Amino acid sequence: GQQLNQSPQSMFIQEGEDVSMNCTSSSIFNTWLWYKQDPGEGPVLLIALYKAGELTSNGRLTAQFGITRKDSFLNISASIPSDVGIYFCAGQKDNYGQNFVFGPGTRLSVLP
Amino acid sequence: DTEVTQTPKHLVMGMTNKKSLKCEQHMGHRAMYWYKQKAKKPPELMFVYSYEKLSINESVPSRFSPECPNSSLLNLHLHALQPEDSALYLCASSPTAGETYEQYFGPGTRLTVT
């Protein structure tokens, strides 16, 4: 079935550093979503991408829809302690936007 | 307002109990979803309702029974659950038509089956 890979699996960075993570698949996707999840809470939508090559920003976050439509990248600039959490990518292949598959997540820790 | 609410926040139930999880959104979204999430794992899709009709059932056991009474409400009825069903149950909603498919999640119900 559909499967997404995320890397790195986890990362420890110093406050103020920039962060890069990615999401890849062997299949083509039509939509990519990036979520952040804090412990015991639901995922919060960060960025949605709908077109190959699209680059979208949300504050210190920037995400890109890969040209091949098989990957997406999320960058966080000038990390702060509240960036700690698990970052999930989610991809959707069909045209109805209903059946998303989630990647395994990247766990981010920010050291003061 | 991008809020999806879920009740209860926590639920402990025995294997012979019957309980229900509730989800509500007032964003005018016409698609609503139930996901199950185990610790340190991504959410797994269980059910999708589109225009109050069940459109996707990801081979979920019949001890989970979804219900969509109207376009704002989504329930998940639970009966004869197993301890391995303990998880965070997440509800989400999204617009169905148009060009955007963002799914907005609720805070989840933490379910423990004893």
PDB file of C-alpha atoms in Angstrom:
ATOM      1  CA  GLY A   1       0.000   0.000   0.000  1.00  0.00           C
ATOM      2  CA  GLN A   2       0.905   3.632   0.179  1.00  0.00           C
ATOM      3  CA  GLN A   3       3.863   4.351   2.388  1.00  0.00           C
ATOM      4  CA  LEU A   4       5.696   7.491   3.381  1.00  0.00           C
ATOM      5  CA  ASN A   5       9.167   7.723   4.839  1.00  0.00           C
ATOM      6  CA  GLN A   6      10.342  10.593   6.977  1.00  0.00           C
ATOM      7  CA  SER A   7      13.883  11.536   7.851  1.00  0.00           C
ATOM      8  CA  PRO A   8      15.450  12.052  10.181  1.00  0.00           C
ATOM      9  CA  GLN A   9      13.519   9.872  12.628  1.00  0.00           C
ATOM     10  CA  SER A  10      14.585  12.193  15.448  1.00  0.00           C
ATOM     11  CA  MET A  11      16.849  15.158  15.867  1.00  0.00           C
ATOM     12  CA  PHE A  12      18.359  17.234  18.667  1.00  0.00           C
ATOM     13  CA  ILE A  13      19.252  20.814  17.870  1.00  0.00           C
ATOM     14  CA  GLN A  14      20.340  23.928  19.707  1.00  0.00           C
ATOM     15  CA  GLU A  15      17.902  26.781  20.133  1.00  0.00           C
ATOM     16  CA  GLY A  16      18.364  29.224  17.282  1.00  0.00           C
ATOM     17  CA  GLU A  17      19.455  26.633  14.741  1.00  0.00           C
ATOM     18  CA  ASP A  18      17.641  25.938  11.497  1.00  0.00           C
ATOM     19  CA  VAL A  19      15.969  22.552  10.968  1.00  0.00           C
ATOM     20  CA  SER A  20      15.330  20.549   7.818  1.00  0.00           C
ATOM     21  CA  MET A  21      13.297  17.388   7.493  1.00  0.00           C
ATOM     22  CA  ASN A  22      11.815  15.535   4.574  1.00  0.00           C
ATOM     23  CA  CYS A  23       9.151  13.105   3.512  1.00  0.00           C
ATOM     24  CA  THR A  24       9.553  10.696   0.604  1.00  0.00           C
ATOM     25  CA  SER A  25       7.535   8.085  -1.196  1.00  0.00           C
ATOM     26  CA  SER A  26       7.872   5.721  -4.121  1.00  0.00           C
ATOM     27  CA  SER A  27       4.433   6.886  -5.293  1.00  0.00           C
ATOM     28  CA  ILE A  28       3.202  10.176  -6.693  1.00  0.00           C
ATOM     29  CA  PHE A  29       1.020  12.313  -4.418  1.00  0.00           C
ATOM     30  CA  ASN A  30      -1.357  15.152  -5.283  1.00  0.00           C
ATOM     31  CA  THR A  31      -1.335  16.880  -1.923  1.00  0.00           C
ATOM     32  CA  TRP A  32       1.091  17.163   0.970  1.00  0.00           C
ATOM     33  CA  LEU A  33       0.234  18.343   4.460  1.00  0.00           C
ATOM     34  CA  TRP A  34       2.620  19.002   7.339  1.00  0.00           C
ATOM     35  CA  TYR A  35       1.427  18.654  10.947  1.00  0.00           C
ATOM     36  CA  LYS A  36       2.960  19.164  14.383  1.00  0.00           C
ATOM     37  CA  GLN A  37       1.770  17.120  17.333  1.00  0.00           C
ATOM     38  CA  ASP A  38       2.441  17.794  21.005  1.00  0.00           C
ATOM     39  CA  PRO A  39       2.129  14.951  23.543  1.00  0.00           C
ATOM     40  CA  GLY A  40      -1.482  14.059  24.315  1.00  0.00           C
ATOM     41  CA  GLU A  41      -2.843  16.518  21.742  1.00  0.00           C
ATOM     42  CA  GLY A  42      -4.187  16.258  18.227  1.00  0.00           C
ATOM     43  CA  PRO A  43      -2.003  17.142  15.212  1.00  0.00           C
ATOM     44  CA  VAL A  44      -2.041  20.810  14.255  1.00  0.00           C
ATOM     45  CA  LEU A  45      -1.896  21.686  10.576  1.00  0.00           C
ATOM     46  CA  LEU A  46       1.177  23.744   9.684  1.00  0.00           C
ATOM     47  CA  ILE A  47       1.289  23.933   5.900  1.00  0.00           C
ATOM     48  CA  ALA A  48      -0.670  22.500   2.945  1.00  0.00           C
ATOM     49  CA  LEU A  49       0.854  22.030  -0.517  1.00  0.00           C
ATOM     50  CA  TYR A  50      -1.142  21.354  -3.677  1.00  0.00           C
ATOM     51  CA  LYS A  51       1.149  21.868  -6.687  1.00  0.00           C
ATOM     52  CA  ALA A  52       4.463  20.334  -7.688  1.00  0.00           C
ATOM     53  CA  GLY A  53       7.255  22.803  -7.025  1.00  0.00           C
ATOM     54  CA  GLU A  54       5.086  24.903  -4.708  1.00  0.00           C
ATOM     55  CA  LEU A  55       6.987  26.666  -1.923  1.00  0.00           C
ATOM     56  CA  THR A  56       4.865  27.903   0.989  1.00  0.00           C
ATOM     57  CA  SER A  57       5.790  29.697   4.203  1.00  0.00           C
ATOM     58  CA  ASN A  58       4.034  30.039   7.530  1.00  0.00           C
ATOM     59  CA  GLY A  59       6.081  32.272   9.819  1.00  0.00           C
ATOM     60  CA  ARG A  60       9.409  30.547  10.473  1.00  0.00           C
ATOM     61  CA  LEU A  61       8.230  27.429   8.621  1.00  0.00           C
ATOM     62  CA  THR A  62       8.756  26.798   4.924  1.00  0.00           C
ATOM     63  CA  ALA A  63       7.644  23.708   3.034  1.00  0.00           C
ATOM     64  CA  GLN A  64       8.046  22.606  -0.544  1.00  0.00           C
ATOM     65  CA  PHE A  65       6.182  20.163  -2.764  1.00  0.00           C
ATOM     66  CA  GLY A  66       8.864  18.247  -4.665  1.00  0.00           C
ATOM     67  CA  ILE A  67       9.017  18.525  -8.439  1.00  0.00           C
ATOM     68  CA  THR A  68       8.777  14.741  -8.829  1.00  0.00           C
ATOM     69  CA  ARG A  69       5.618  14.778  -6.617  1.00  0.00           C
ATOM     70  CA  LYS A  70       7.210  11.992  -4.582  1.00  0.00           C
ATOM     71  CA  ASP A  71       8.622  14.123  -1.800  1.00  0.00           C
ATOM     72  CA  SER A  72       8.201  17.186   0.353  1.00  0.00           C
ATOM     73  CA  PHE A  73      10.466  19.191   2.642  1.00  0.00           C
ATOM     74  CA  LEU A  74       9.864  21.204   5.782  1.00  0.00           C
ATOM     75  CA  ASN A  75      12.317  23.776   7.098  1.00  0.00           C
ATOM     76  CA  ILE A  76      12.143  25.607  10.421  1.00  0.00           C
ATOM     77  CA  SER A  77      14.320  28.657  10.855  1.00  0.00           C
ATOM     78  CA  ALA A  78      15.705  29.974  14.150  1.00  0.00           C
ATOM     79  CA  SER A  79      14.233  27.184  16.283  1.00  0.00           C
ATOM     80  CA  ILE A  80      12.718  27.974  19.683  1.00  0.00           C
ATOM     81  CA  PRO A  81      11.830  25.669  22.592  1.00  0.00           C
ATOM     82  CA  SER A  82       8.139  25.488  21.626  1.00  0.00           C
ATOM     83  CA  ASP A  83       9.119  23.873  18.305  1.00  0.00           C
ATOM     84  CA  VAL A  84       9.602  20.635  20.249  1.00  0.00           C
ATOM     85  CA  GLY A  85       7.216  17.918  19.114  1.00  0.00           C
ATOM     86  CA  ILE A  86       6.581  15.346  16.430  1.00  0.00           C
ATOM     87  CA  TYR A  87       6.284  16.531  12.859  1.00  0.00           C
ATOM     88  CA  PHE A  88       4.183  14.386  10.526  1.00  0.00           C
ATOM     89  CA  CYS A  89       3.859  14.647   6.796  1.00  0.00           C
ATOM     90  CA  ALA A  90       0.668  13.386   5.197  1.00  0.00           C
ATOM     91  CA  GLY A  91       0.155  12.649   1.523  1.00  0.00           C
ATOM     92  CA  GLN A  92      -2.949  12.160  -0.540  1.00  0.00           C
ATOM     93  CA  LYS A  93      -3.164  10.431  -3.908  1.00  0.00           C
ATOM     94  CA  ASP A  94      -6.830  10.537  -4.867  1.00  0.00           C
ATOM     95  CA  ASN A  95      -8.772  13.511  -6.160  1.00  0.00           C
ATOM     96  CA  TYR A  96     -11.224  13.725  -3.303  1.00  0.00           C
ATOM     97  CA  GLY A  97      -8.865  14.740  -0.532  1.00  0.00           C
ATOM     98  CA  GLN A  98     -10.194  12.112   1.812  1.00  0.00           C
ATOM     99  CA  ASN A  99      -7.676   9.335   2.058  1.00  0.00           C
ATOM    100  CA  PHE A 100      -4.449  10.659   3.512  1.00  0.00           C
ATOM    101  CA  VAL A 101      -1.560   8.471   4.604  1.00  0.00           C
ATOM    102  CA  PHE A 102       0.763   9.701   7.328  1.00  0.00           C
ATOM    103  CA  GLY A 103       4.520   9.348   7.565  1.00  0.00           C
ATOM    104  CA  PRO A 104       6.047   7.893  10.747  1.00  0.00           C
ATOM    105  CA  GLY A 105       7.045  11.333  12.013  1.00  0.00           C
ATOM    106  CA  THR A 106      10.204  13.242  12.921  1.00  0.00           C
ATOM    107  CA  ARG A 107      10.693  13.875  16.635  1.00  0.00           C
ATOM    108  CA  LEU A 108      12.318  17.256  17.256  1.00  0.00           C
ATOM    109  CA  SER A 109      14.049  18.208  20.486  1.00  0.00           C
ATOM    110  CA  VAL A 110      15.387  21.732  21.017  1.00  0.00           C
ATOM    111  CA  LEU A 111      18.162  22.211  23.557  1.00  0.00           C
ATOM    112  CA  PRO A 112      18.389  25.598  25.289  1.00  0.00           C
TER     113      PRO A 112
ATOM    114  CA  ASP B   1     -12.394  29.281  13.547  1.00  0.00           C
ATOM    115  CA  THR B   2     -10.664  25.988  12.804  1.00  0.00           C
ATOM    116  CA  GLU B   3     -11.775  24.155  15.912  1.00  0.00           C
ATOM    117  CA  VAL B   4     -12.802  20.539  16.174  1.00  0.00           C
ATOM    118  CA  THR B   5     -13.963  19.503  19.630  1.00  0.00           C
ATOM    119  CA  GLN B   6     -13.991  16.012  21.082  1.00  0.00           C
ATOM    120  CA  THR B   7     -15.527  14.562  24.219  1.00  0.00           C
ATOM    121  CA  PRO B   8     -14.632  13.031  26.521  1.00  0.00           C
ATOM    122  CA  LYS B   9     -10.933  13.840  26.764  1.00  0.00           C
ATOM    123  CA  HIS B  10     -10.245  10.623  28.664  1.00  0.00           C
ATOM    124  CA  LEU B  11     -12.264   7.389  28.858  1.00  0.00           C
ATOM    125  CA  VAL B  12     -11.656   4.190  30.756  1.00  0.00           C
ATOM    126  CA  MET B  13     -13.949   1.293  29.935  1.00  0.00           C
ATOM    127  CA  GLY B  14     -14.211  -2.410  30.566  1.00  0.00           C
ATOM    128  CA  MET B  15     -14.395  -4.962  27.790  1.00  0.00           C
ATOM    129  CA  THR B  16     -18.140  -5.457  28.320  1.00  0.00           C
ATOM    130  CA  ASN B  17     -19.025  -1.765  28.378  1.00  0.00           C
ATOM    131  CA  LYS B  18     -20.717   0.301  25.699  1.00  0.00           C
ATOM    132  CA  LYS B  19     -19.531   3.874  25.304  1.00  0.00           C
ATOM    133  CA  SER B  20     -19.492   6.588  22.675  1.00  0.00           C
ATOM    134  CA  LEU B  21     -16.986   9.188  21.555  1.00  0.00           C
ATOM    135  CA  LYS B  22     -18.272  12.489  20.235  1.00  0.00           C
ATOM    136  CA  CYS B  23     -16.853  14.994  17.778  1.00  0.00           C
ATOM    137  CA  GLU B  24     -18.190  18.356  16.651  1.00  0.00           C
ATOM    138  CA  GLN B  25     -17.131  21.012  14.153  1.00  0.00           C
ATOM    139  CA  HIS B  26     -18.786  24.240  13.036  1.00  0.00           C
ATOM    140  CA  MET B  27     -16.612  25.105  10.060  1.00  0.00           C
ATOM    141  CA  GLY B  28     -19.172  23.948   7.523  1.00  0.00           C
ATOM    142  CA  HIS B  29     -16.941  21.038   6.545  1.00  0.00           C
ATOM    143  CA  ARG B  30     -18.723  18.148   4.893  1.00  0.00           C
ATOM    144  CA  ALA B  31     -16.117  15.440   5.452  1.00  0.00           C
ATOM    145  CA  MET B  32     -15.355  14.041   8.882  1.00  0.00           C
ATOM    146  CA  TYR B  33     -12.895  11.360   9.903  1.00  0.00           C
ATOM    147  CA  TRP B  34     -12.001   9.008  12.726  1.00  0.00           C
ATOM    148  CA  TYR B  35      -8.360   8.079  13.259  1.00  0.00           C
ATOM    149  CA  LYS B  36      -6.712   5.771  15.776  1.00  0.00           C
ATOM    150  CA  GLN B  37      -3.249   6.613  17.063  1.00  0.00           C
ATOM    151  CA  LYS B  38      -1.050   4.332  19.150  1.00  0.00           C
ATOM    152  CA  ALA B  39       1.868   5.718  21.127  1.00  0.00           C
ATOM    153  CA  LYS B  40       4.801   6.901  19.003  1.00  0.00           C
ATOM    154  CA  LYS B  41       2.941   6.018  15.801  1.00  0.00           C
ATOM    155  CA  PRO B  42       1.210   8.173  13.180  1.00  0.00           C
ATOM    156  CA  PRO B  43      -2.585   8.408  13.029  1.00  0.00           C
ATOM    157  CA  GLU B  44      -4.286   5.538  11.178  1.00  0.00           C
ATOM    158  CA  LEU B  45      -7.466   6.245   9.253  1.00  0.00           C
ATOM    159  CA  MET B  46     -10.542   4.318  10.431  1.00  0.00           C
ATOM    160  CA  PHE B  47     -13.599   5.912   8.817  1.00  0.00           C
ATOM    161  CA  VAL B  48     -14.491   8.778   6.498  1.00  0.00           C
ATOM    162  CA  TYR B  49     -17.917  10.396   6.238  1.00  0.00           C
ATOM    163  CA  SER B  50     -18.687  12.587   3.269  1.00  0.00           C
ATOM    164  CA  TYR B  51     -21.960  14.518   3.266  1.00  0.00           C
ATOM    165  CA  GLU B  52     -23.099  12.448   6.245  1.00  0.00           C
ATOM    166  CA  LYS B  53     -22.583   9.185   4.383  1.00  0.00           C
ATOM    167  CA  LEU B  54     -19.906   6.627   5.165  1.00  0.00           C
ATOM    168  CA  SER B  55     -17.475   6.715   2.250  1.00  0.00           C
ATOM    169  CA  ILE B  56     -14.432   4.882   3.607  1.00  0.00           C
ATOM    170  CA  ASN B  57     -14.179   2.081   6.161  1.00  0.00           C
ATOM    171  CA  GLU B  58     -10.611   0.915   6.501  1.00  0.00           C
ATOM    172  CA  SER B  59     -11.505  -2.658   7.474  1.00  0.00           C
ATOM    173  CA  VAL B  60     -12.248  -1.644  11.043  1.00  0.00           C
ATOM    174  CA  PRO B  61     -13.688  -4.344  13.368  1.00  0.00           C
ATOM    175  CA  SER B  62     -17.425  -4.146  13.948  1.00  0.00           C
ATOM    176  CA  ARG B  63     -16.922  -3.391  17.640  1.00  0.00           C
ATOM    177  CA  PHE B  64     -16.334   0.174  16.371  1.00  0.00           C
ATOM    178  CA  SER B  65     -19.501   1.685  14.913  1.00  0.00           C
ATOM    179  CA  PRO B  66     -19.444   5.207  13.474  1.00  0.00           C
ATOM    180  CA  GLU B  67     -22.451   7.477  13.164  1.00  0.00           C
ATOM    181  CA  CYS B  68     -22.916  10.884  11.571  1.00  0.00           C
ATOM    182  CA  PRO B  69     -26.209  12.371  12.839  1.00  0.00           C
ATOM    183  CA  ASN B  70     -25.710  15.632  10.937  1.00  0.00           C
ATOM    184  CA  SER B  71     -23.061  17.620   9.138  1.00  0.00           C
ATOM    185  CA  SER B  72     -21.546  18.963  12.364  1.00  0.00           C
ATOM    186  CA  LEU B  73     -21.485  15.836  14.504  1.00  0.00           C
ATOM    187  CA  LEU B  74     -19.643  12.544  14.356  1.00  0.00           C
ATOM    188  CA  ASN B  75     -19.905   9.745  16.879  1.00  0.00           C
ATOM    189  CA  LEU B  76     -17.953   6.556  17.406  1.00  0.00           C
ATOM    190  CA  HIS B  77     -19.836   3.878  19.305  1.00  0.00           C
ATOM    191  CA  LEU B  78     -17.717   1.359  21.159  1.00  0.00           C
ATOM    192  CA  HIS B  79     -18.787  -2.096  22.291  1.00  0.00           C
ATOM    193  CA  ALA B  80     -16.908  -5.165  23.498  1.00  0.00           C
ATOM    194  CA  LEU B  81     -13.507  -3.599  22.977  1.00  0.00           C
ATOM    195  CA  GLN B  82     -10.204  -5.323  23.617  1.00  0.00           C
ATOM    196  CA  PRO B  83      -7.245  -3.999  25.617  1.00  0.00           C
ATOM    197  CA  GLU B  84      -5.301  -3.553  22.362  1.00  0.00           C
ATOM    198  CA  ASP B  85      -7.912  -0.989  21.321  1.00  0.00           C
ATOM    199  CA  SER B  86      -6.492   1.390  23.916  1.00  0.00           C
ATOM    200  CA  ALA B  87      -5.223   4.415  21.979  1.00  0.00           C
ATOM    201  CA  LEU B  88      -5.759   8.100  21.230  1.00  0.00           C
ATOM    202  CA  TYR B  89      -8.833   8.451  19.010  1.00  0.00           C
ATOM    203  CA  LEU B  90      -8.725  11.521  16.819  1.00  0.00           C
ATOM    204  CA  CYS B  91     -11.517  13.182  14.901  1.00  0.00           C
ATOM    205  CA  ALA B  92     -10.822  15.444  11.936  1.00  0.00           C
ATOM    206  CA  SER B  93     -12.817  17.399   9.388  1.00  0.00           C
ATOM    207  CA  SER B  94     -12.175  18.934   5.984  1.00  0.00           C
ATOM    208  CA  PRO B  95     -14.029  20.602   3.142  1.00  0.00           C
ATOM    209  CA  THR B  96     -14.999  17.951   0.596  1.00  0.00           C
ATOM    210  CA  ALA B  97     -15.487  19.951  -2.552  1.00  0.00           C
ATOM    211  CA  GLY B  98     -13.205  22.548  -4.055  1.00  0.00           C
ATOM    212  CA  GLU B  99      -9.463  22.640  -4.237  1.00  0.00           C
ATOM    213  CA  THR B 100      -8.399  22.489  -0.618  1.00  0.00           C
ATOM    214  CA  TYR B 101      -8.257  19.342   1.457  1.00  0.00           C
ATOM    215  CA  GLU B 102      -6.773  20.442   4.731  1.00  0.00           C
ATOM    216  CA  GLN B 103      -7.812  18.167   7.557  1.00  0.00           C
ATOM    217  CA  TYR B 104      -8.234  19.784  10.961  1.00  0.00           C
ATOM    218  CA  PHE B 105      -7.899  17.559  13.987  1.00  0.00           C
ATOM    219  CA  GLY B 106      -9.530  17.644  17.375  1.00  0.00           C
ATOM    220  CA  PRO B 107      -7.538  17.148  20.601  1.00  0.00           C
ATOM    221  CA  GLY B 108      -8.448  13.465  20.763  1.00  0.00           C
ATOM    222  CA  THR B 109      -9.965  11.098  23.304  1.00  0.00           C
ATOM    223  CA  ARG B 110      -7.506   8.977  25.249  1.00  0.00           C
ATOM    224  CA  LEU B 111      -9.191   5.574  25.548  1.00  0.00           C
ATOM    225  CA  THR B 112      -8.078   2.883  27.960  1.00  0.00           C
ATOM    226  CA  VAL B 113      -9.730  -0.545  27.806  1.00  0.00           C
ATOM    227  CA  THR B 114      -9.326  -2.641  30.942  1.00  0.00           C
TER     228      THR B 114
END
